[in-house]
Amino acid sequence: MKKIITGILILLLALGGVSFYLKQNKSERTQPRRSDVIESIYGLATVVAPQTYQVRSGVGTAIRKIYVQEGDTVTSGQSLILFDDSVLAKAPFSGTIASIPFKEGEVVSPQTALLTLMNLKNLYLEISFEQQSVLHIKAAQTAKISFESLRNEKFTGKVVSIYPRENQFIVRVIVDRFPTTVLPGMTADVAIEIEKRDHALLVPAKAIIAKSFQSTSQTANIKVFRASKGHAELVSCKIGVTVKDWVEVSNCDIADTDLVEVAK
């Protein structure tokens, strides 16, 4: 009986020491939680038209007749511009006239863009990524999209290709349901989902004491209280995805039943 009472007293003293520590450091304790997490790579995308055609003259000439206006919808084969040398430019595909910077009678220099025609159907997104990010992106990955002009609506898309262009790494994304009000040149925030982890361990973001980089991973120190031991231990963890005010941790000795110190 004496041994039992002594053991209880020791446990109470230990818990009292933990309570005193928490009060002194203005912190509280909470348990980790489990949740599915999705790791994403973020980028700013530009809306691109699938077909763009510009009327240009190979020689200096004057514009005799312009048959269309900016904003007009034209069909394939429709007349666009007639030049003084009787050359007639026609639409190679159906689309919308996006630009006509010249007027009838003006003389134009060779290779100057006189008219721009765009196909506004089946638009797609282009995102430029740096090398480290694009290494994790693959075709068929899901993309979550938010257009700058439509913040209250969320859209879903898919990565269709990754390719280099002038020392950039371009990712093309098609959108499942492209909003009709979005036009080429507009921008969108894109989150490409590169990995999903089920039942991941999360701790409050305020439980992170210090961060450091080891090789290619980011690590953090977390103070953990174990009821069985009655005192705090400093544990080093690898940091993963942040979900609101919680941070994914792995490669560390933290059990679901442990308590972590959270700064107030």
PDB file of C-alpha atoms in Angstrom:
ATOM      1  CA  MET A   1       0.000   0.000   0.000  1.00  0.00           C
ATOM      2  CA  LYS A   2       2.870   2.326   0.866  1.00  0.00           C
ATOM      3  CA  LYS A   3       4.479   1.669  -2.543  1.00  0.00           C
ATOM      4  CA  ILE A   4       1.210   2.524  -4.340  1.00  0.00           C
ATOM      5  CA  ILE A   5       0.845   5.821  -2.450  1.00  0.00           C
ATOM      6  CA  THR A   6       4.483   6.672  -3.156  1.00  0.00           C
ATOM      7  CA  GLY A   7       3.980   5.952  -6.867  1.00  0.00           C
ATOM      8  CA  ILE A   8       0.896   8.177  -6.983  1.00  0.00           C
ATOM      9  CA  LEU A   9       2.770  10.997  -5.275  1.00  0.00           C
ATOM     10  CA  ILE A  10       5.649  10.725  -7.765  1.00  0.00           C
ATOM     11  CA  LEU A  11       3.199  10.831 -10.702  1.00  0.00           C
ATOM     12  CA  LEU A  12       1.389  13.859  -9.241  1.00  0.00           C
ATOM     13  CA  LEU A  13       4.673  15.659  -8.696  1.00  0.00           C
ATOM     14  CA  ALA A  14       5.712  14.907 -12.276  1.00  0.00           C
ATOM     15  CA  LEU A  15       2.432  16.181 -13.683  1.00  0.00           C
ATOM     16  CA  GLY A  16       2.711  19.219 -11.451  1.00  0.00           C
ATOM     17  CA  GLY A  17       6.158  19.903 -12.895  1.00  0.00           C
ATOM     18  CA  VAL A  18       4.745  19.726 -16.432  1.00  0.00           C
ATOM     19  CA  SER A  19       1.920  22.096 -15.456  1.00  0.00           C
ATOM     20  CA  PHE A  20       4.413  24.545 -13.944  1.00  0.00           C
ATOM     21  CA  TYR A  21       6.558  24.347 -17.110  1.00  0.00           C
ATOM     22  CA  LEU A  22       3.584  25.116 -19.330  1.00  0.00           C
ATOM     23  CA  LYS A  23       2.529  28.098 -17.247  1.00  0.00           C
ATOM     24  CA  GLN A  24       6.035  29.508 -17.195  1.00  0.00           C
ATOM     25  CA  ASN A  25       6.355  29.211 -20.969  1.00  0.00           C
ATOM     26  CA  LYS A  26       2.802  30.418 -21.726  1.00  0.00           C
ATOM     27  CA  SER A  27       1.887  27.304 -23.674  1.00  0.00           C
ATOM     28  CA  GLU A  28      -0.690  24.557 -23.726  1.00  0.00           C
ATOM     29  CA  ARG A  29      -0.792  20.919 -24.733  1.00  0.00           C
ATOM     30  CA  THR A  30      -2.768  19.239 -27.470  1.00  0.00           C
ATOM     31  CA  GLN A  31      -2.817  15.893 -29.231  1.00  0.00           C
ATOM     32  CA  PRO A  32      -1.740  15.404 -32.854  1.00  0.00           C
ATOM     33  CA  ARG A  33      -4.428  14.511 -35.364  1.00  0.00           C
ATOM     34  CA  ARG A  34      -4.685  12.286 -38.432  1.00  0.00           C
ATOM     35  CA  SER A  35      -5.897  13.471 -41.832  1.00  0.00           C
ATOM     36  CA  ASP A  36      -5.459  12.830 -45.552  1.00  0.00           C
ATOM     37  CA  VAL A  37      -3.198  15.472 -47.119  1.00  0.00           C
ATOM     38  CA  ILE A  38      -2.444  16.514 -50.685  1.00  0.00           C
ATOM     39  CA  GLU A  39       0.942  17.956 -51.640  1.00  0.00           C
ATOM     40  CA  SER A  40       0.688  20.547 -54.397  1.00  0.00           C
ATOM     41  CA  ILE A  41       2.947  22.779 -56.473  1.00  0.00           C
ATOM     42  CA  TYR A  42       1.610  26.271 -57.115  1.00  0.00           C
ATOM     43  CA  GLY A  43       2.011  28.530 -60.135  1.00  0.00           C
ATOM     44  CA  LEU A  44       0.523  31.469 -62.006  1.00  0.00           C
ATOM     45  CA  ALA A  45      -0.998  30.403 -65.326  1.00  0.00           C
ATOM     46  CA  THR A  46      -1.830  32.351 -68.471  1.00  0.00           C
ATOM     47  CA  VAL A  47      -4.833  31.572 -70.652  1.00  0.00           C
ATOM     48  CA  VAL A  48      -3.724  30.665 -74.185  1.00  0.00           C
ATOM     49  CA  ALA A  49      -5.737  30.287 -77.403  1.00  0.00           C
ATOM     50  CA  PRO A  50      -5.165  27.016 -79.299  1.00  0.00           C
ATOM     51  CA  GLN A  51      -4.842  28.786 -82.685  1.00  0.00           C
ATOM     52  CA  THR A  52      -3.560  32.278 -83.435  1.00  0.00           C
ATOM     53  CA  TYR A  53      -3.037  33.632 -86.943  1.00  0.00           C
ATOM     54  CA  GLN A  54      -1.589  36.985 -88.012  1.00  0.00           C
ATOM     55  CA  VAL A  55      -1.942  38.538 -91.463  1.00  0.00           C
ATOM     56  CA  ARG A  56       1.420  39.856 -92.713  1.00  0.00           C
ATOM     57  CA  SER A  57       2.610  41.112 -96.074  1.00  0.00           C
ATOM     58  CA  GLY A  58       5.919  39.966 -97.518  1.00  0.00           C
ATOM     59  CA  VAL A  59       6.531  43.364 -99.131  1.00  0.00           C
ATOM     60  CA  GLY A  60       5.730  46.968 -98.365  1.00  0.00           C
ATOM     61  CA  THR A  61       2.214  47.701 -99.617  1.00  0.00           C
ATOM     62  CA  ALA A  62      -0.996  49.614 -98.892  1.00  0.00           C
ATOM     63  CA  ILE A  63      -4.231  48.256 -97.459  1.00  0.00           C
ATOM     64  CA  ARG A  64      -7.009  48.622-100.036  1.00  0.00           C
ATOM     65  CA  LYS A  65      -9.903  47.035 -98.122  1.00  0.00           C
ATOM     66  CA  ILE A  66     -10.552  45.635 -94.630  1.00  0.00           C
ATOM     67  CA  TYR A  67     -13.597  43.339 -94.540  1.00  0.00           C
ATOM     68  CA  VAL A  68     -13.841  42.761 -90.761  1.00  0.00           C
ATOM     69  CA  GLN A  69     -13.698  44.615 -87.445  1.00  0.00           C
ATOM     70  CA  GLU A  70     -12.165  43.796 -84.088  1.00  0.00           C
ATOM     71  CA  GLY A  71     -14.449  41.445 -82.182  1.00  0.00           C
ATOM     72  CA  ASP A  72     -16.038  39.954 -85.311  1.00  0.00           C
ATOM     73  CA  THR A  73     -16.539  36.201 -85.502  1.00  0.00           C
ATOM     74  CA  VAL A  74     -15.412  34.814 -88.846  1.00  0.00           C
ATOM     75  CA  THR A  75     -15.521  31.434 -90.545  1.00  0.00           C
ATOM     76  CA  SER A  76     -12.751  29.573 -92.321  1.00  0.00           C
ATOM     77  CA  GLY A  77     -12.157  31.003 -95.806  1.00  0.00           C
ATOM     78  CA  GLN A  78     -13.786  34.368 -95.088  1.00  0.00           C
ATOM     79  CA  SER A  79     -12.096  37.454 -96.626  1.00  0.00           C
ATOM     80  CA  LEU A  80     -10.077  39.564 -94.180  1.00  0.00           C
ATOM     81  CA  ILE A  81      -7.849  42.113 -95.962  1.00  0.00           C
ATOM     82  CA  LEU A  82      -7.240  43.096 -99.603  1.00  0.00           C
ATOM     83  CA  PHE A  83      -3.906  44.707-100.487  1.00  0.00           C
ATOM     84  CA  ASP A  84      -3.081  47.133-103.338  1.00  0.00           C
ATOM     85  CA  ASP A  85      -1.263  44.363-105.174  1.00  0.00           C
ATOM     86  CA  SER A  86      -4.599  42.454-105.257  1.00  0.00           C
ATOM     87  CA  VAL A  87      -3.448  39.898-102.701  1.00  0.00           C
ATOM     88  CA  LEU A  88      -6.456  38.810-100.609  1.00  0.00           C
ATOM     89  CA  ALA A  89      -5.894  37.434 -97.095  1.00  0.00           C
ATOM     90  CA  LYS A  90      -8.516  34.913 -95.934  1.00  0.00           C
ATOM     91  CA  ALA A  91      -9.183  33.284 -92.560  1.00  0.00           C
ATOM     92  CA  PRO A  92      -7.428  29.885 -92.305  1.00  0.00           C
ATOM     93  CA  PHE A  93      -9.823  28.799 -89.521  1.00  0.00           C
ATOM     94  CA  SER A  94     -12.952  30.011 -87.771  1.00  0.00           C
ATOM     95  CA  GLY A  95     -12.361  32.397 -84.886  1.00  0.00           C
ATOM     96  CA  THR A  96     -12.550  35.927 -83.519  1.00  0.00           C
ATOM     97  CA  ILE A  97     -10.745  39.032 -84.796  1.00  0.00           C
ATOM     98  CA  ALA A  98      -8.598  40.151 -81.873  1.00  0.00           C
ATOM     99  CA  SER A  99      -6.616  43.033 -83.368  1.00  0.00           C
ATOM    100  CA  ILE A 100      -6.545  45.319 -86.424  1.00  0.00           C
ATOM    101  CA  PRO A 101      -3.994  48.088 -85.716  1.00  0.00           C
ATOM    102  CA  PHE A 102      -4.187  49.657 -89.219  1.00  0.00           C
ATOM    103  CA  LYS A 103      -6.799  51.392 -91.365  1.00  0.00           C
ATOM    104  CA  GLU A 104      -7.698  51.220 -95.041  1.00  0.00           C
ATOM    105  CA  GLY A 105      -5.305  53.231 -97.233  1.00  0.00           C
ATOM    106  CA  GLU A 106      -2.346  52.971 -94.845  1.00  0.00           C
ATOM    107  CA  VAL A 107       1.015  51.823 -96.183  1.00  0.00           C
ATOM    108  CA  VAL A 108       2.552  49.012 -94.140  1.00  0.00           C
ATOM    109  CA  SER A 109       6.079  47.664 -93.828  1.00  0.00           C
ATOM    110  CA  PRO A 110       6.986  44.068 -94.709  1.00  0.00           C
ATOM    111  CA  GLN A 111       6.266  41.399 -92.038  1.00  0.00           C
ATOM    112  CA  THR A 112       4.186  43.779 -89.908  1.00  0.00           C
ATOM    113  CA  ALA A 113       1.231  42.129 -88.128  1.00  0.00           C
ATOM    114  CA  LEU A 114      -1.845  43.725 -89.738  1.00  0.00           C
ATOM    115  CA  LEU A 115      -4.575  41.543 -88.228  1.00  0.00           C
ATOM    116  CA  THR A 116      -4.753  38.886 -85.492  1.00  0.00           C
ATOM    117  CA  LEU A 117      -7.285  36.061 -85.573  1.00  0.00           C
ATOM    118  CA  MET A 118      -7.817  33.788 -82.539  1.00  0.00           C
ATOM    119  CA  ASN A 119      -9.743  30.587 -81.976  1.00  0.00           C
ATOM    120  CA  LEU A 120     -11.393  31.192 -78.584  1.00  0.00           C
ATOM    121  CA  LYS A 121     -12.658  27.630 -78.241  1.00  0.00           C
ATOM    122  CA  ASN A 122     -10.852  24.897 -76.284  1.00  0.00           C
ATOM    123  CA  LEU A 123      -8.554  27.313 -74.458  1.00  0.00           C
ATOM    124  CA  TYR A 124      -5.804  25.964 -72.212  1.00  0.00           C
ATOM    125  CA  LEU A 125      -3.436  27.180 -69.484  1.00  0.00           C
ATOM    126  CA  GLU A 126       0.339  27.565 -69.572  1.00  0.00           C
ATOM    127  CA  ILE A 127       2.464  27.763 -66.421  1.00  0.00           C
ATOM    128  CA  SER A 128       6.217  28.380 -66.287  1.00  0.00           C
ATOM    129  CA  PHE A 129       7.996  26.509 -63.468  1.00  0.00           C
ATOM    130  CA  GLU A 130      11.577  26.430 -62.256  1.00  0.00           C
ATOM    131  CA  GLN A 131      13.514  23.193 -62.630  1.00  0.00           C
ATOM    132  CA  GLN A 132      13.141  21.856 -59.089  1.00  0.00           C
ATOM    133  CA  SER A 133       9.340  22.076 -59.223  1.00  0.00           C
ATOM    134  CA  VAL A 134       8.804  20.732 -62.732  1.00  0.00           C
ATOM    135  CA  LEU A 135      10.699  17.523 -61.852  1.00  0.00           C
ATOM    136  CA  HIS A 136       7.701  16.499 -59.702  1.00  0.00           C
ATOM    137  CA  ILE A 137       5.040  17.252 -62.324  1.00  0.00           C
ATOM    138  CA  LYS A 138       3.694  14.520 -64.604  1.00  0.00           C
ATOM    139  CA  ALA A 139       1.006  14.238 -67.258  1.00  0.00           C
ATOM    140  CA  ALA A 140      -2.497  13.362 -65.982  1.00  0.00           C
ATOM    141  CA  GLN A 141      -1.971  14.986 -62.559  1.00  0.00           C
ATOM    142  CA  THR A 142      -4.988  16.898 -61.248  1.00  0.00           C
ATOM    143  CA  ALA A 143      -4.909  20.706 -61.124  1.00  0.00           C
ATOM    144  CA  LYS A 144      -7.105  22.982 -58.997  1.00  0.00           C
ATOM    145  CA  ILE A 145      -7.700  26.341 -60.684  1.00  0.00           C
ATOM    146  CA  SER A 146      -8.883  29.756 -59.536  1.00  0.00           C
ATOM    147  CA  PHE A 147      -9.260  32.527 -62.113  1.00  0.00           C
ATOM    148  CA  GLU A 148      -8.334  36.016 -60.979  1.00  0.00           C
ATOM    149  CA  SER A 149     -11.643  37.422 -62.225  1.00  0.00           C
ATOM    150  CA  LEU A 150     -13.747  34.589 -60.705  1.00  0.00           C
ATOM    151  CA  ARG A 151     -12.432  34.119 -57.164  1.00  0.00           C
ATOM    152  CA  ASN A 152     -15.670  32.602 -55.870  1.00  0.00           C
ATOM    153  CA  GLU A 153     -15.556  29.726 -58.370  1.00  0.00           C
ATOM    154  CA  LYS A 154     -13.157  26.783 -58.357  1.00  0.00           C
ATOM    155  CA  PHE A 155     -12.297  24.738 -61.431  1.00  0.00           C
ATOM    156  CA  THR A 156     -10.551  21.425 -62.032  1.00  0.00           C
ATOM    157  CA  GLY A 157      -8.109  20.572 -64.793  1.00  0.00           C
ATOM    158  CA  LYS A 158      -5.435  18.102 -65.814  1.00  0.00           C
ATOM    159  CA  VAL A 159      -1.787  18.294 -66.836  1.00  0.00           C
ATOM    160  CA  VAL A 160      -1.471  17.247 -70.480  1.00  0.00           C
ATOM    161  CA  SER A 161       2.169  18.032 -71.295  1.00  0.00           C
ATOM    162  CA  ILE A 162       5.486  19.367 -69.971  1.00  0.00           C
ATOM    163  CA  TYR A 163       8.075  20.846 -72.342  1.00  0.00           C
ATOM    164  CA  PRO A 164      11.009  23.304 -72.484  1.00  0.00           C
ATOM    165  CA  ARG A 165      10.808  26.699 -74.183  1.00  0.00           C
ATOM    166  CA  GLU A 166      13.651  29.241 -74.287  1.00  0.00           C
ATOM    167  CA  ASN A 167      15.196  28.126 -70.968  1.00  0.00           C
ATOM    168  CA  GLN A 168      11.767  27.875 -69.331  1.00  0.00           C
ATOM    169  CA  PHE A 169       9.861  24.753 -68.320  1.00  0.00           C
ATOM    170  CA  ILE A 170       6.250  24.953 -69.467  1.00  0.00           C
ATOM    171  CA  VAL A 171       3.331  22.917 -68.133  1.00  0.00           C
ATOM    172  CA  ARG A 172       0.134  22.830 -70.182  1.00  0.00           C
ATOM    173  CA  VAL A 173      -3.152  22.290 -68.334  1.00  0.00           C
ATOM    174  CA  ILE A 174      -6.577  21.754 -69.839  1.00  0.00           C
ATOM    175  CA  VAL A 175      -9.636  22.796 -67.819  1.00  0.00           C
ATOM    176  CA  ASP A 176     -12.662  20.498 -67.506  1.00  0.00           C
ATOM    177  CA  ARG A 177     -15.124  23.389 -67.758  1.00  0.00           C
ATOM    178  CA  PHE A 178     -13.640  26.602 -69.104  1.00  0.00           C
ATOM    179  CA  PRO A 179     -15.731  29.660 -68.106  1.00  0.00           C
ATOM    180  CA  THR A 180     -17.046  31.538 -71.121  1.00  0.00           C
ATOM    181  CA  THR A 181     -16.012  34.922 -69.690  1.00  0.00           C
ATOM    182  CA  VAL A 182     -12.308  34.010 -69.562  1.00  0.00           C
ATOM    183  CA  LEU A 183     -10.211  35.186 -72.525  1.00  0.00           C
ATOM    184  CA  PRO A 184      -6.626  34.627 -73.749  1.00  0.00           C
ATOM    185  CA  GLY A 185      -4.088  36.623 -71.746  1.00  0.00           C
ATOM    186  CA  MET A 186      -6.019  36.372 -68.465  1.00  0.00           C
ATOM    187  CA  THR A 187      -4.338  34.724 -65.483  1.00  0.00           C
ATOM    188  CA  ALA A 188      -5.238  31.995 -62.996  1.00  0.00           C
ATOM    189  CA  ASP A 189      -3.765  30.502 -59.827  1.00  0.00           C
ATOM    190  CA  VAL A 190      -3.062  26.786 -60.302  1.00  0.00           C
ATOM    191  CA  ALA A 191      -2.279  24.101 -57.714  1.00  0.00           C
ATOM    192  CA  ILE A 192      -0.990  20.875 -59.285  1.00  0.00           C
ATOM    193  CA  GLU A 193      -1.514  17.899 -56.977  1.00  0.00           C
ATOM    194  CA  ILE A 194       1.686  15.845 -57.066  1.00  0.00           C
ATOM    195  CA  GLU A 195       1.066  13.420 -54.187  1.00  0.00           C
ATOM    196  CA  LYS A 196      -1.690  12.341 -51.786  1.00  0.00           C
ATOM    197  CA  ARG A 197      -0.907  10.781 -48.394  1.00  0.00           C
ATOM    198  CA  ASP A 198      -3.626   9.044 -46.416  1.00  0.00           C
ATOM    199  CA  HIS A 199      -3.900   9.243 -42.621  1.00  0.00           C
ATOM    200  CA  ALA A 200      -0.939  11.605 -42.232  1.00  0.00           C
ATOM    201  CA  LEU A 201       0.125  12.850 -38.779  1.00  0.00           C
ATOM    202  CA  LEU A 202      -0.466  16.564 -38.171  1.00  0.00           C
ATOM    203  CA  VAL A 203       0.593  18.888 -35.337  1.00  0.00           C
ATOM    204  CA  PRO A 204      -0.420  22.524 -34.771  1.00  0.00           C
ATOM    205  CA  ALA A 205       1.772  25.004 -36.646  1.00  0.00           C
ATOM    206  CA  LYS A 206       2.435  26.772 -33.335  1.00  0.00           C
ATOM    207  CA  ALA A 207       4.082  23.581 -32.046  1.00  0.00           C
ATOM    208  CA  ILE A 208       7.052  24.160 -34.367  1.00  0.00           C
ATOM    209  CA  ILE A 209       9.971  25.491 -32.307  1.00  0.00           C
ATOM    210  CA  ALA A 210      12.725  25.779 -34.902  1.00  0.00           C
ATOM    211  CA  LYS A 211      13.149  24.938 -38.571  1.00  0.00           C
ATOM    212  CA  SER A 212      16.215  23.827 -40.489  1.00  0.00           C
ATOM    213  CA  PHE A 213      17.105  22.329 -43.866  1.00  0.00           C
ATOM    214  CA  GLN A 214      18.771  18.941 -44.088  1.00  0.00           C
ATOM    215  CA  SER A 215      19.635  17.882 -47.648  1.00  0.00           C
ATOM    216  CA  THR A 216      16.412  18.397 -49.616  1.00  0.00           C
ATOM    217  CA  SER A 217      13.996  18.177 -46.664  1.00  0.00           C
ATOM    218  CA  GLN A 218      12.875  20.712 -44.115  1.00  0.00           C
ATOM    219  CA  THR A 219      12.956  19.614 -40.478  1.00  0.00           C
ATOM    220  CA  ALA A 220      11.581  21.060 -37.261  1.00  0.00           C
ATOM    221  CA  ASN A 221      11.937  20.638 -33.510  1.00  0.00           C
ATOM    222  CA  ILE A 222       8.771  19.884 -31.530  1.00  0.00           C
ATOM    223  CA  LYS A 223       8.407  19.586 -27.756  1.00  0.00           C
ATOM    224  CA  VAL A 224       6.497  16.411 -26.869  1.00  0.00           C
ATOM    225  CA  PHE A 225       5.020  15.453 -23.483  1.00  0.00           C
ATOM    226  CA  ARG A 226       4.557  11.786 -22.737  1.00  0.00           C
ATOM    227  CA  ALA A 227       2.192  11.007 -19.852  1.00  0.00           C
ATOM    228  CA  SER A 228       4.049   7.793 -19.074  1.00  0.00           C
ATOM    229  CA  LYS A 229       7.287   9.711 -18.468  1.00  0.00           C
ATOM    230  CA  GLY A 230       5.792  12.920 -17.142  1.00  0.00           C
ATOM    231  CA  HIS A 231       8.259  15.240 -18.810  1.00  0.00           C
ATOM    232  CA  ALA A 232       8.935  16.967 -22.115  1.00  0.00           C
ATOM    233  CA  GLU A 233      11.219  15.670 -24.855  1.00  0.00           C
ATOM    234  CA  LEU A 234      12.513  17.549 -27.880  1.00  0.00           C
ATOM    235  CA  VAL A 235      11.743  15.621 -31.067  1.00  0.00           C
ATOM    236  CA  SER A 236      13.024  16.367 -34.573  1.00  0.00           C
ATOM    237  CA  CYS A 237      10.567  15.806 -37.448  1.00  0.00           C
ATOM    238  CA  LYS A 238      10.435  16.186 -41.194  1.00  0.00           C
ATOM    239  CA  ILE A 239       7.885  18.860 -42.196  1.00  0.00           C
ATOM    240  CA  GLY A 240       5.390  18.238 -44.980  1.00  0.00           C
ATOM    241  CA  VAL A 241       2.186  19.905 -46.126  1.00  0.00           C
ATOM    242  CA  THR A 242       0.502  22.704 -44.168  1.00  0.00           C
ATOM    243  CA  VAL A 243      -3.267  22.300 -43.772  1.00  0.00           C
ATOM    244  CA  LYS A 244      -4.702  25.534 -42.381  1.00  0.00           C
ATOM    245  CA  ASP A 245      -3.097  25.846 -38.916  1.00  0.00           C
ATOM    246  CA  TRP A 246      -1.729  22.276 -38.862  1.00  0.00           C
ATOM    247  CA  VAL A 247       1.530  20.891 -40.263  1.00  0.00           C
ATOM    248  CA  GLU A 248       2.222  17.385 -41.511  1.00  0.00           C
ATOM    249  CA  VAL A 249       5.158  15.684 -39.739  1.00  0.00           C
ATOM    250  CA  SER A 250       6.935  12.405 -40.443  1.00  0.00           C
ATOM    251  CA  ASN A 251      10.136  10.494 -39.643  1.00  0.00           C
ATOM    252  CA  CYS A 252       9.807  11.284 -35.956  1.00  0.00           C
ATOM    253  CA  ASP A 253       8.908   9.632 -32.664  1.00  0.00           C
ATOM    254  CA  ILE A 254       5.465  11.130 -32.035  1.00  0.00           C
ATOM    255  CA  ALA A 255       2.504   8.881 -31.247  1.00  0.00           C
ATOM    256  CA  ASP A 256      -1.158   9.752 -31.668  1.00  0.00           C
ATOM    257  CA  THR A 257      -1.575   9.630 -27.880  1.00  0.00           C
ATOM    258  CA  ASP A 258       1.310  12.029 -27.163  1.00  0.00           C
ATOM    259  CA  LEU A 259       0.823  15.688 -26.295  1.00  0.00           C
ATOM    260  CA  VAL A 260       2.703  18.494 -28.059  1.00  0.00           C
ATOM    261  CA  GLU A 261       3.425  21.902 -26.629  1.00  0.00           C
ATOM    262  CA  VAL A 262       1.639  24.710 -28.464  1.00  0.00           C
ATOM    263  CA  ALA A 263       2.593  28.344 -27.927  1.00  0.00           C
ATOM    264  CA  LYS A 264      -0.301  30.653 -27.069  1.00  0.00           C
TER     265      LYS A 264
END
